[in-house]
Amino acid sequence: MRFSLSPRMAILLSVTALSACTVGPDYHKPTDNSPAHYHESVAPATDRPTEATLDPQWWHLYNDPVLTQLEADVVRSNLDLRTAALNLAESQAERRIASAAQMPRLDGAASYARERASTNGILGLLGTTEQASPGDIASGAQGFGPAAADGAKGNPAFNLPQYGLSASWEVDFWGHVRRQVEAATAAMHATEDMQRNVLVSLMAETAQDYIALRNVQAQIAITQQSIEIARHSVDLTTLRFTQGTATKLDVAYSRGQMHSFEARLPPLKSQSVHLINALSFLVAREPGALASMLNKPGIIPPVPTNIPTGLPSQLADRRPDIRAARERLHAATASIGVAIADFYPRVTLSGSLDIQALQFSGLGSWASRQYGFGPTMTLPLFEGGRLTGQLHLRKAQQKEAAIALQKTILHAWEEIDDAMTDLSTAQERQKRLEESVTENETAVHIAQLQYSQGAGDFLNVLTAQSALLSTRSALSEARAGVSVSMTHLYRALGGGWEGSL
């Protein structure tokens, strides 16, 4: 059995087949060369990362309700995050604008004009009968010409109302429009991932500022304890001086140490105010707005025994800046197709239907219609090298995007290794400082006991007290360092955006 196609059907099938052609390279997702395991330059001391499933809301691992509330407030109110959301909305609108070119365009128009034709103008070439009266000419029954009216009066004025529809559609033979939509879609996804990257950074920054605040509050408490110890030493040396068993130098030394400890408090209180203001800014509140919530001292959030990091193979799909870099490469690849399509002919189908009459009463008559339709083809013949230069530009931009993606991936692995190293060294430092604090507390107790019994020099007391304050402060810094290192690790892992937006 043989089938035959009508000419119209053959043309329709040909147009459909050609419109499915898309020039330019197709984007292929880069191969993931992630290692089987995370590299650890330093062996973990106590708490260690594990490749268990990463909790998107990793700050819950600190088990601190105040921090959890702050993170929720940041997601809801932060101004940078709201700006990123608007950037995404703009990108979505740009993608919609690009995709609109795939659809036909339909316009409606209506107009009215009071016109008069020049007797000596181009309409004079049309001519008219000498016997026609001006009234007959104005009715539209006759053309315009020099015989329309006698003398200097010329042609009479007339009304010209009209309305109609016009439509056009570019047949996307070579994928010019489809590649534009593809590039705009990839750019939109890149903007979405950058919004997620802003969120990841904000989650880590909030946790870091909160941990820093708790550390400063701990430092204030340690300093106040040291002041109390020093004040006790002042009372002891003063008593012994009145009893004749101590010198005035001992009293001066004890008072000097107490005042030096007191001098540590003002800068620490200033740091506390700055950090509360920083956290207030992150949740889009005025300075001091969170004072009632944060002024009450709390412990430095401890890290859990096991820190889940997820599998290394999941990093590229989880870290937003890598995802965004891949989408930029996708957009750059699609833009090459747009540049190549510019070398090919562009075909536009257009048509119009108008109703035009010299009298308003004629606008309802089907005889007043005028129409036109047909294809239009444009082909670039000479552009002075513009199209070639544009193609070279798009190819160079694609290579640049590929390098940027590779750089982003390498930087991600660098950040992860640095964070794991910092976490391990901070844990080791904390362990040693805990031992040092225990020994220094024993030394202070023995030095004070010996001095009160007259068997020791007061200089030993001063030295032991100073050493105890230093090691307690260092221990607090080390504990904060361990907690902050975990925020760096999760920032490097790209955690914190899933389920938060």
PDB file of C-alpha atoms in Angstrom, residues 240-340:
ATOM      1  CA  ARG A 240      50.073  39.912 106.733  1.00  0.00           C
ATOM      2  CA  PHE A 241      51.516  43.413 106.272  1.00  0.00           C
ATOM      3  CA  THR A 242      49.614  44.660 109.333  1.00  0.00           C
ATOM      4  CA  GLN A 243      50.934  41.637 111.222  1.00  0.00           C
ATOM      5  CA  GLY A 244      54.471  42.409 110.140  1.00  0.00           C
ATOM      6  CA  THR A 245      54.940  39.176 108.201  1.00  0.00           C
ATOM      7  CA  ALA A 246      54.717  40.741 104.717  1.00  0.00           C
ATOM      8  CA  THR A 247      56.244  43.763 103.038  1.00  0.00           C
ATOM      9  CA  LYS A 248      54.617  46.739 101.438  1.00  0.00           C
ATOM     10  CA  LEU A 249      56.026  45.443  98.143  1.00  0.00           C
ATOM     11  CA  ASP A 250      53.838  42.332  98.459  1.00  0.00           C
ATOM     12  CA  VAL A 251      50.783  44.552  98.922  1.00  0.00           C
ATOM     13  CA  ALA A 252      51.708  46.640  95.865  1.00  0.00           C
ATOM     14  CA  TYR A 253      52.276  43.521  93.763  1.00  0.00           C
ATOM     15  CA  SER A 254      48.895  42.055  94.747  1.00  0.00           C
ATOM     16  CA  ARG A 255      47.020  45.283  94.060  1.00  0.00           C
ATOM     17  CA  GLY A 256      48.807  45.750  90.740  1.00  0.00           C
ATOM     18  CA  GLN A 257      47.813  42.265  89.600  1.00  0.00           C
ATOM     19  CA  MET A 258      44.195  42.809  90.636  1.00  0.00           C
ATOM     20  CA  HIS A 259      44.022  46.060  88.625  1.00  0.00           C
ATOM     21  CA  SER A 260      45.600  44.365  85.595  1.00  0.00           C
ATOM     22  CA  PHE A 261      42.895  41.704  85.737  1.00  0.00           C
ATOM     23  CA  GLU A 262      40.215  44.396  86.059  1.00  0.00           C
ATOM     24  CA  ALA A 263      41.629  46.124  82.970  1.00  0.00           C
ATOM     25  CA  ARG A 264      40.767  43.062  80.907  1.00  0.00           C
ATOM     26  CA  LEU A 265      37.019  43.488  81.470  1.00  0.00           C
ATOM     27  CA  PRO A 266      36.182  46.664  79.440  1.00  0.00           C
ATOM     28  CA  PRO A 267      37.487  45.329  76.078  1.00  0.00           C
ATOM     29  CA  LEU A 268      35.681  42.043  76.646  1.00  0.00           C
ATOM     30  CA  LYS A 269      32.408  43.821  77.384  1.00  0.00           C
ATOM     31  CA  SER A 270      32.896  45.899  74.244  1.00  0.00           C
ATOM     32  CA  GLN A 271      33.398  42.736  72.187  1.00  0.00           C
ATOM     33  CA  SER A 272      30.205  41.332  73.664  1.00  0.00           C
ATOM     34  CA  VAL A 273      28.228  44.392  72.538  1.00  0.00           C
ATOM     35  CA  HIS A 274      29.743  44.210  69.048  1.00  0.00           C
ATOM     36  CA  LEU A 275      28.842  40.554  68.639  1.00  0.00           C
ATOM     37  CA  ILE A 276      25.263  41.063  69.846  1.00  0.00           C
ATOM     38  CA  ASN A 277      24.939  43.929  67.363  1.00  0.00           C
ATOM     39  CA  ALA A 278      26.360  41.720  64.593  1.00  0.00           C
ATOM     40  CA  LEU A 279      23.803  39.012  65.337  1.00  0.00           C
ATOM     41  CA  SER A 280      21.049  41.650  65.455  1.00  0.00           C
ATOM     42  CA  PHE A 281      22.118  42.844  62.000  1.00  0.00           C
ATOM     43  CA  LEU A 282      22.004  39.298  60.638  1.00  0.00           C
ATOM     44  CA  VAL A 283      18.333  39.026  61.622  1.00  0.00           C
ATOM     45  CA  ALA A 284      17.592  42.561  60.312  1.00  0.00           C
ATOM     46  CA  ARG A 285      17.110  44.113  63.736  1.00  0.00           C
ATOM     47  CA  GLU A 286      18.415  47.324  65.244  1.00  0.00           C
ATOM     48  CA  PRO A 287      21.532  47.347  67.500  1.00  0.00           C
ATOM     49  CA  GLY A 288      20.871  45.863  70.910  1.00  0.00           C
ATOM     50  CA  ALA A 289      17.575  44.288  69.824  1.00  0.00           C
ATOM     51  CA  LEU A 290      18.793  40.838  70.926  1.00  0.00           C
ATOM     52  CA  ALA A 291      20.390  41.974  74.170  1.00  0.00           C
ATOM     53  CA  SER A 292      17.666  40.487  76.360  1.00  0.00           C
ATOM     54  CA  MET A 293      18.016  37.193  74.507  1.00  0.00           C
ATOM     55  CA  LEU A 294      21.819  37.012  74.474  1.00  0.00           C
ATOM     56  CA  ASN A 295      23.077  38.932  77.497  1.00  0.00           C
ATOM     57  CA  LYS A 296      22.533  35.962  79.766  1.00  0.00           C
ATOM     58  CA  PRO A 297      25.792  33.939  79.564  1.00  0.00           C
ATOM     59  CA  GLY A 298      25.672  30.466  78.116  1.00  0.00           C
ATOM     60  CA  ILE A 299      28.179  27.714  77.503  1.00  0.00           C
ATOM     61  CA  ILE A 300      30.207  27.474  74.309  1.00  0.00           C
ATOM     62  CA  PRO A 301      28.220  25.024  72.119  1.00  0.00           C
ATOM     63  CA  PRO A 302      30.142  21.727  72.183  1.00  0.00           C
ATOM     64  CA  VAL A 303      30.611  19.560  69.101  1.00  0.00           C
ATOM     65  CA  PRO A 304      29.212  16.003  69.037  1.00  0.00           C
ATOM     66  CA  THR A 305      31.373  12.920  69.303  1.00  0.00           C
ATOM     67  CA  ASN A 306      30.763  12.030  65.650  1.00  0.00           C
ATOM     68  CA  ILE A 307      30.448  14.732  62.998  1.00  0.00           C
ATOM     69  CA  PRO A 308      28.507  13.486  59.928  1.00  0.00           C
ATOM     70  CA  THR A 309      29.930  14.822  56.658  1.00  0.00           C
ATOM     71  CA  GLY A 310      28.159  12.766  53.978  1.00  0.00           C
ATOM     72  CA  LEU A 311      29.910  10.971  51.144  1.00  0.00           C
ATOM     73  CA  PRO A 312      32.551  12.753  49.057  1.00  0.00           C
ATOM     74  CA  SER A 313      30.617  11.815  45.899  1.00  0.00           C
ATOM     75  CA  GLN A 314      27.718  13.981  47.117  1.00  0.00           C
ATOM     76  CA  LEU A 315      29.788  17.147  47.438  1.00  0.00           C
ATOM     77  CA  ALA A 316      29.309  18.435  43.870  1.00  0.00           C
ATOM     78  CA  ASP A 317      25.527  18.096  44.105  1.00  0.00           C
ATOM     79  CA  ARG A 318      25.359  19.592  47.601  1.00  0.00           C
ATOM     80  CA  ARG A 319      27.734  22.547  47.481  1.00  0.00           C
ATOM     81  CA  PRO A 320      25.892  25.497  45.899  1.00  0.00           C
ATOM     82  CA  ASP A 321      28.907  27.272  44.381  1.00  0.00           C
ATOM     83  CA  ILE A 322      29.862  24.099  42.471  1.00  0.00           C
ATOM     84  CA  ARG A 323      26.287  23.712  41.254  1.00  0.00           C
ATOM     85  CA  ALA A 324      26.255  27.363  40.161  1.00  0.00           C
ATOM     86  CA  ALA A 325      29.588  26.981  38.331  1.00  0.00           C
ATOM     87  CA  ARG A 326      28.193  23.977  36.437  1.00  0.00           C
ATOM     88  CA  GLU A 327      25.122  25.974  35.412  1.00  0.00           C
ATOM     89  CA  ARG A 328      27.316  28.843  34.202  1.00  0.00           C
ATOM     90  CA  LEU A 329      29.212  26.358  32.048  1.00  0.00           C
ATOM     91  CA  HIS A 330      25.867  25.108  30.741  1.00  0.00           C
ATOM     92  CA  ALA A 331      24.766  28.657  29.883  1.00  0.00           C
ATOM     93  CA  ALA A 332      28.093  29.399  28.166  1.00  0.00           C
ATOM     94  CA  THR A 333      27.790  26.205  26.100  1.00  0.00           C
ATOM     95  CA  ALA A 334      24.253  27.083  24.982  1.00  0.00           C
ATOM     96  CA  SER A 335      25.394  30.602  24.044  1.00  0.00           C
ATOM     97  CA  ILE A 336      27.752  29.062  21.472  1.00  0.00           C
ATOM     98  CA  GLY A 337      24.699  27.566  19.756  1.00  0.00           C
ATOM     99  CA  VAL A 338      23.051  31.002  19.681  1.00  0.00           C
ATOM    100  CA  ALA A 339      26.169  32.495  18.064  1.00  0.00           C
ATOM    101  CA  ILE A 340      26.333  29.699  15.445  1.00  0.00           C
TER     102      ILE A 340
END
